[in-house]
Amino acid sequence: MARLSVNQMIDNYRIISLIKENSYCETYKVADDTGTNLFLKLYIEKDTPQELFHEGVVCEIRFMKRIDNENLIHYIADGRTQVNGEFCQWLVTEYFNGELLSERIYREKKLAPEAAESIFRGVINGLSHLHMTGIQHNDITPNNIMITKETVPTAKIIDMGNLSYQVM
């Protein structure tokens, strides 16, 4: 059950539409005060598994503040609020206009060599950056890679909800 409604405000972000929801988290397309589309992830604290918190903050939010790379979805803002009496943490990231790699593979059945190489290089660049900062993604699948719809696509790794520190 979506906790936020269209046109509702969370900080400076206006809800445009619900994208998906699970038992502890909802994701929305939002717009900032300039009209720029962004992505908002709302964590319902009482429903979020305890292992996803570190010192009271959702781990994904902590990790997103530390990473910046052209092949990783970009952190914009975060905060904590009450929605219908429930404490929630929220994370805003860039809204990447494109499609999931899984959607493109399904539609095209196979990728042209140039497209596959471009996607692979982007994913490797993003993962290398994560690993250099001591972070593992832990969920690299075609469903967690967004690509532009160009002939030679650009890839961005999304869904940082399973990030963890590398154990050395």
PDB file of C-alpha atoms in Angstrom:
ATOM      1  CA  MET A   1       0.000   0.000   0.000  1.00  0.00           C
ATOM      2  CA  ALA A   2       1.618   3.249  -1.156  1.00  0.00           C
ATOM      3  CA  ARG A   3       2.142   5.644   1.744  1.00  0.00           C
ATOM      4  CA  LEU A   4       2.670   8.703  -0.442  1.00  0.00           C
ATOM      5  CA  SER A   5       0.194  10.161  -2.908  1.00  0.00           C
ATOM      6  CA  VAL A   6       0.624  12.087  -6.152  1.00  0.00           C
ATOM      7  CA  ASN A   7       1.593  15.736  -5.536  1.00  0.00           C
ATOM      8  CA  GLN A   8       2.472  15.055  -1.884  1.00  0.00           C
ATOM      9  CA  MET A   9       5.732  16.736  -0.826  1.00  0.00           C
ATOM     10  CA  ILE A  10       8.712  15.126   0.901  1.00  0.00           C
ATOM     11  CA  ASP A  11      11.093  17.955   1.713  1.00  0.00           C
ATOM     12  CA  ASN A  12      11.475  19.779  -1.668  1.00  0.00           C
ATOM     13  CA  TYR A  13      10.321  16.813  -3.752  1.00  0.00           C
ATOM     14  CA  ARG A  14       6.840  16.406  -5.253  1.00  0.00           C
ATOM     15  CA  ILE A  15       5.577  12.864  -5.800  1.00  0.00           C
ATOM     16  CA  ILE A  16       4.788  12.164  -9.456  1.00  0.00           C
ATOM     17  CA  SER A  17       4.131   8.412  -9.369  1.00  0.00           C
ATOM     18  CA  LEU A  18       4.767   5.170  -7.503  1.00  0.00           C
ATOM     19  CA  ILE A  19       7.289   2.982  -9.333  1.00  0.00           C
ATOM     20  CA  LYS A  20       7.332  -0.100  -7.104  1.00  0.00           C
ATOM     21  CA  GLU A  21       6.976  -1.225  -3.517  1.00  0.00           C
ATOM     22  CA  ASN A  22       7.972  -4.123  -1.313  1.00  0.00           C
ATOM     23  CA  SER A  23       7.391  -4.997   2.335  1.00  0.00           C
ATOM     24  CA  TYR A  24       9.631  -2.229   3.716  1.00  0.00           C
ATOM     25  CA  CYS A  25      10.434   0.188   0.898  1.00  0.00           C
ATOM     26  CA  GLU A  26       8.628   2.208  -1.763  1.00  0.00           C
ATOM     27  CA  THR A  27      10.174   3.881  -4.796  1.00  0.00           C
ATOM     28  CA  TYR A  28       8.760   6.940  -6.506  1.00  0.00           C
ATOM     29  CA  LYS A  29       9.384   9.216  -9.437  1.00  0.00           C
ATOM     30  CA  VAL A  30       9.539  12.740  -7.995  1.00  0.00           C
ATOM     31  CA  ALA A  31      10.289  16.258  -9.201  1.00  0.00           C
ATOM     32  CA  ASP A  32      12.335  18.896  -7.425  1.00  0.00           C
ATOM     33  CA  ASP A  33      11.385  22.570  -7.258  1.00  0.00           C
ATOM     34  CA  THR A  34      12.936  23.179 -10.710  1.00  0.00           C
ATOM     35  CA  GLY A  35      10.851  20.397 -12.282  1.00  0.00           C
ATOM     36  CA  THR A  36      13.781  17.977 -12.646  1.00  0.00           C
ATOM     37  CA  ASN A  37      12.685  14.343 -12.419  1.00  0.00           C
ATOM     38  CA  LEU A  38      14.395  12.312  -9.698  1.00  0.00           C
ATOM     39  CA  PHE A  39      14.036   8.952  -7.976  1.00  0.00           C
ATOM     40  CA  LEU A  40      12.984   8.737  -4.295  1.00  0.00           C
ATOM     41  CA  LYS A  41      13.320   5.612  -2.182  1.00  0.00           C
ATOM     42  CA  LEU A  42      11.242   5.633   1.034  1.00  0.00           C
ATOM     43  CA  TYR A  43      12.248   3.173   3.784  1.00  0.00           C
ATOM     44  CA  ILE A  44       9.576   2.459   6.416  1.00  0.00           C
ATOM     45  CA  GLU A  45      11.766   2.091   9.511  1.00  0.00           C
ATOM     46  CA  LYS A  46       9.571  -0.310  11.502  1.00  0.00           C
ATOM     47  CA  ASP A  47       9.353  -2.689   8.511  1.00  0.00           C
ATOM     48  CA  THR A  48      12.975  -2.439   7.332  1.00  0.00           C
ATOM     49  CA  PRO A  49      15.128  -5.421   8.406  1.00  0.00           C
ATOM     50  CA  GLN A  50      17.567  -4.460  11.180  1.00  0.00           C
ATOM     51  CA  GLU A  51      20.567  -5.733   9.193  1.00  0.00           C
ATOM     52  CA  LEU A  52      19.949  -2.911   6.688  1.00  0.00           C
ATOM     53  CA  PHE A  53      20.701  -0.287   9.369  1.00  0.00           C
ATOM     54  CA  HIS A  54      24.005   0.944  10.760  1.00  0.00           C
ATOM     55  CA  GLU A  55      23.869   3.314  13.733  1.00  0.00           C
ATOM     56  CA  GLY A  56      20.234   4.093  12.994  1.00  0.00           C
ATOM     57  CA  VAL A  57      20.718   4.968   9.316  1.00  0.00           C
ATOM     58  CA  VAL A  58      19.793   2.753   6.346  1.00  0.00           C
ATOM     59  CA  CYS A  59      23.088   1.399   4.980  1.00  0.00           C
ATOM     60  CA  GLU A  60      22.194   2.241   1.378  1.00  0.00           C
ATOM     61  CA  ILE A  61      21.944   5.919   2.335  1.00  0.00           C
ATOM     62  CA  ARG A  62      25.329   5.810   4.122  1.00  0.00           C
ATOM     63  CA  PHE A  63      26.988   4.136   1.129  1.00  0.00           C
ATOM     64  CA  MET A  64      25.401   6.390  -1.502  1.00  0.00           C
ATOM     65  CA  LYS A  65      26.919   9.467   0.152  1.00  0.00           C
ATOM     66  CA  ARG A  66      30.405   7.985  -0.357  1.00  0.00           C
ATOM     67  CA  ILE A  67      30.278   7.081  -4.044  1.00  0.00           C
ATOM     68  CA  ASP A  68      30.462   9.232  -7.161  1.00  0.00           C
ATOM     69  CA  ASN A  69      31.104   7.748 -10.586  1.00  0.00           C
ATOM     70  CA  GLU A  70      29.584   8.229 -14.043  1.00  0.00           C
ATOM     71  CA  ASN A  71      28.497   4.575 -14.114  1.00  0.00           C
ATOM     72  CA  LEU A  72      26.783   4.593 -10.710  1.00  0.00           C
ATOM     73  CA  ILE A  73      23.428   6.184  -9.983  1.00  0.00           C
ATOM     74  CA  HIS A  74      24.087   9.596  -8.356  1.00  0.00           C
ATOM     75  CA  TYR A  75      23.127  10.540  -4.796  1.00  0.00           C
ATOM     76  CA  ILE A  76      21.159  13.805  -4.506  1.00  0.00           C
ATOM     77  CA  ALA A  77      19.761  14.038  -0.949  1.00  0.00           C
ATOM     78  CA  ASP A  78      18.373  12.117   2.002  1.00  0.00           C
ATOM     79  CA  GLY A  79      16.374  12.707   5.134  1.00  0.00           C
ATOM     80  CA  ARG A  80      14.022  11.361   7.763  1.00  0.00           C
ATOM     81  CA  THR A  81      10.330  12.162   8.101  1.00  0.00           C
ATOM     82  CA  GLN A  82       7.058  10.875   9.453  1.00  0.00           C
ATOM     83  CA  VAL A  83       4.435   9.586   7.032  1.00  0.00           C
ATOM     84  CA  ASN A  84       1.037   8.674   8.468  1.00  0.00           C
ATOM     85  CA  GLY A  85       2.611   8.354  11.922  1.00  0.00           C
ATOM     86  CA  GLU A  86       5.441   6.063  10.728  1.00  0.00           C
ATOM     87  CA  PHE A  87       9.077   7.127  10.782  1.00  0.00           C
ATOM     88  CA  CYS A  88      10.685   6.834   7.359  1.00  0.00           C
ATOM     89  CA  GLN A  89      14.095   7.495   5.876  1.00  0.00           C
ATOM     90  CA  TRP A  90      14.290   8.664   2.283  1.00  0.00           C
ATOM     91  CA  LEU A  91      16.960   8.777  -0.385  1.00  0.00           C
ATOM     92  CA  VAL A  92      16.829  10.821  -3.593  1.00  0.00           C
ATOM     93  CA  THR A  93      18.980   9.886  -6.596  1.00  0.00           C
ATOM     94  CA  GLU A  94      19.130  10.943 -10.199  1.00  0.00           C
ATOM     95  CA  TYR A  95      16.328   9.697 -12.421  1.00  0.00           C
ATOM     96  CA  PHE A  96      17.978   7.835 -15.254  1.00  0.00           C
ATOM     97  CA  ASN A  97      15.910   7.927 -18.415  1.00  0.00           C
ATOM     98  CA  GLY A  98      16.547   4.672 -20.207  1.00  0.00           C
ATOM     99  CA  GLU A  99      15.750   1.017 -19.816  1.00  0.00           C
ATOM    100  CA  LEU A 100      16.931  -1.922 -17.806  1.00  0.00           C
ATOM    101  CA  LEU A 101      19.522  -4.120 -19.479  1.00  0.00           C
ATOM    102  CA  SER A 102      17.137  -7.054 -18.908  1.00  0.00           C
ATOM    103  CA  GLU A 103      14.435  -5.227 -20.939  1.00  0.00           C
ATOM    104  CA  ARG A 104      16.820  -4.589 -23.816  1.00  0.00           C
ATOM    105  CA  ILE A 105      18.040  -8.191 -23.861  1.00  0.00           C
ATOM    106  CA  TYR A 106      14.427  -9.430 -23.838  1.00  0.00           C
ATOM    107  CA  ARG A 107      13.456  -7.085 -26.678  1.00  0.00           C
ATOM    108  CA  GLU A 108      16.517  -7.575 -28.889  1.00  0.00           C
ATOM    109  CA  LYS A 109      17.372 -11.192 -27.890  1.00  0.00           C
ATOM    110  CA  LYS A 110      21.082 -10.397 -28.262  1.00  0.00           C
ATOM    111  CA  LEU A 111      23.227  -7.287 -28.204  1.00  0.00           C
ATOM    112  CA  ALA A 112      25.448  -5.964 -30.973  1.00  0.00           C
ATOM    113  CA  PRO A 113      29.132  -6.372 -30.072  1.00  0.00           C
ATOM    114  CA  GLU A 114      29.674  -2.594 -29.761  1.00  0.00           C
ATOM    115  CA  ALA A 115      26.680  -2.248 -27.437  1.00  0.00           C
ATOM    116  CA  ALA A 116      27.735  -5.223 -25.301  1.00  0.00           C
ATOM    117  CA  GLU A 117      31.281  -3.828 -25.004  1.00  0.00           C
ATOM    118  CA  SER A 118      30.033  -0.366 -24.022  1.00  0.00           C
ATOM    119  CA  ILE A 119      27.733  -1.807 -21.347  1.00  0.00           C
ATOM    120  CA  PHE A 120      30.454  -4.127 -20.047  1.00  0.00           C
ATOM    121  CA  ARG A 121      32.992  -1.281 -19.823  1.00  0.00           C
ATOM    122  CA  GLY A 122      30.493   0.877 -17.925  1.00  0.00           C
ATOM    123  CA  VAL A 123      29.658  -1.860 -15.446  1.00  0.00           C
ATOM    124  CA  ILE A 124      33.346  -2.650 -14.875  1.00  0.00           C
ATOM    125  CA  ASN A 125      34.105   1.069 -14.374  1.00  0.00           C
ATOM    126  CA  GLY A 126      31.294   1.384 -11.813  1.00  0.00           C
ATOM    127  CA  LEU A 127      32.255  -1.803  -9.972  1.00  0.00           C
ATOM    128  CA  SER A 128      35.946  -0.803  -9.943  1.00  0.00           C
ATOM    129  CA  HIS A 129      35.017   2.493  -8.315  1.00  0.00           C
ATOM    130  CA  LEU A 130      32.917   0.714  -5.675  1.00  0.00           C
ATOM    131  CA  HIS A 131      35.687  -1.768  -4.936  1.00  0.00           C
ATOM    132  CA  MET A 132      38.329   1.000  -4.697  1.00  0.00           C
ATOM    133  CA  THR A 133      36.181   2.605  -1.988  1.00  0.00           C
ATOM    134  CA  GLY A 134      35.867  -0.731  -0.165  1.00  0.00           C
ATOM    135  CA  ILE A 135      32.260  -1.399  -1.164  1.00  0.00           C
ATOM    136  CA  GLN A 136      30.667  -4.431  -2.845  1.00  0.00           C
ATOM    137  CA  HIS A 137      27.370  -4.169  -4.776  1.00  0.00           C
ATOM    138  CA  ASN A 138      26.306  -7.816  -4.166  1.00  0.00           C
ATOM    139  CA  ASP A 139      23.444  -7.786  -6.692  1.00  0.00           C
ATOM    140  CA  ILE A 140      24.762  -7.184 -10.218  1.00  0.00           C
ATOM    141  CA  THR A 141      22.095  -8.504 -12.573  1.00  0.00           C
ATOM    142  CA  PRO A 142      20.583  -7.192 -15.834  1.00  0.00           C
ATOM    143  CA  ASN A 143      17.739  -5.864 -13.642  1.00  0.00           C
ATOM    144  CA  ASN A 144      20.168  -3.556 -11.796  1.00  0.00           C
ATOM    145  CA  ILE A 145      21.835  -2.022 -14.843  1.00  0.00           C
ATOM    146  CA  MET A 146      20.151   0.908 -16.570  1.00  0.00           C
ATOM    147  CA  ILE A 147      21.219   1.782 -20.097  1.00  0.00           C
ATOM    148  CA  THR A 148      20.539   4.613 -22.500  1.00  0.00           C
ATOM    149  CA  LYS A 149      18.540   3.740 -25.603  1.00  0.00           C
ATOM    150  CA  GLU A 150      21.353   4.774 -27.943  1.00  0.00           C
ATOM    151  CA  THR A 151      22.924   2.348 -30.433  1.00  0.00           C
ATOM    152  CA  VAL A 152      26.066   2.318 -28.274  1.00  0.00           C
ATOM    153  CA  PRO A 153      24.507   2.594 -24.799  1.00  0.00           C
ATOM    154  CA  THR A 154      25.863   4.035 -21.572  1.00  0.00           C
ATOM    155  CA  ALA A 155      25.398   1.851 -18.492  1.00  0.00           C
ATOM    156  CA  LYS A 156      24.638   2.887 -14.909  1.00  0.00           C
ATOM    157  CA  ILE A 157      24.533   0.507 -11.969  1.00  0.00           C
ATOM    158  CA  ILE A 158      21.389   1.062  -9.892  1.00  0.00           C
ATOM    159  CA  ASP A 159      19.756  -0.368  -6.753  1.00  0.00           C
ATOM    160  CA  MET A 160      22.399  -0.012  -4.082  1.00  0.00           C
ATOM    161  CA  GLY A 161      20.225  -1.705  -1.459  1.00  0.00           C
ATOM    162  CA  ASN A 162      22.565  -4.696  -1.035  1.00  0.00           C
ATOM    163  CA  LEU A 163      25.865  -2.826  -0.750  1.00  0.00           C
ATOM    164  CA  SER A 164      28.334  -3.985   1.882  1.00  0.00           C
ATOM    165  CA  TYR A 165      31.873  -3.242   2.985  1.00  0.00           C
ATOM    166  CA  GLN A 166      34.500  -5.567   1.564  1.00  0.00           C
ATOM    167  CA  VAL A 167      36.125  -7.770   4.148  1.00  0.00           C
ATOM    168  CA  MET A 168      39.880  -7.747   3.662  1.00  0.00           C
TER     169      MET A 168
END
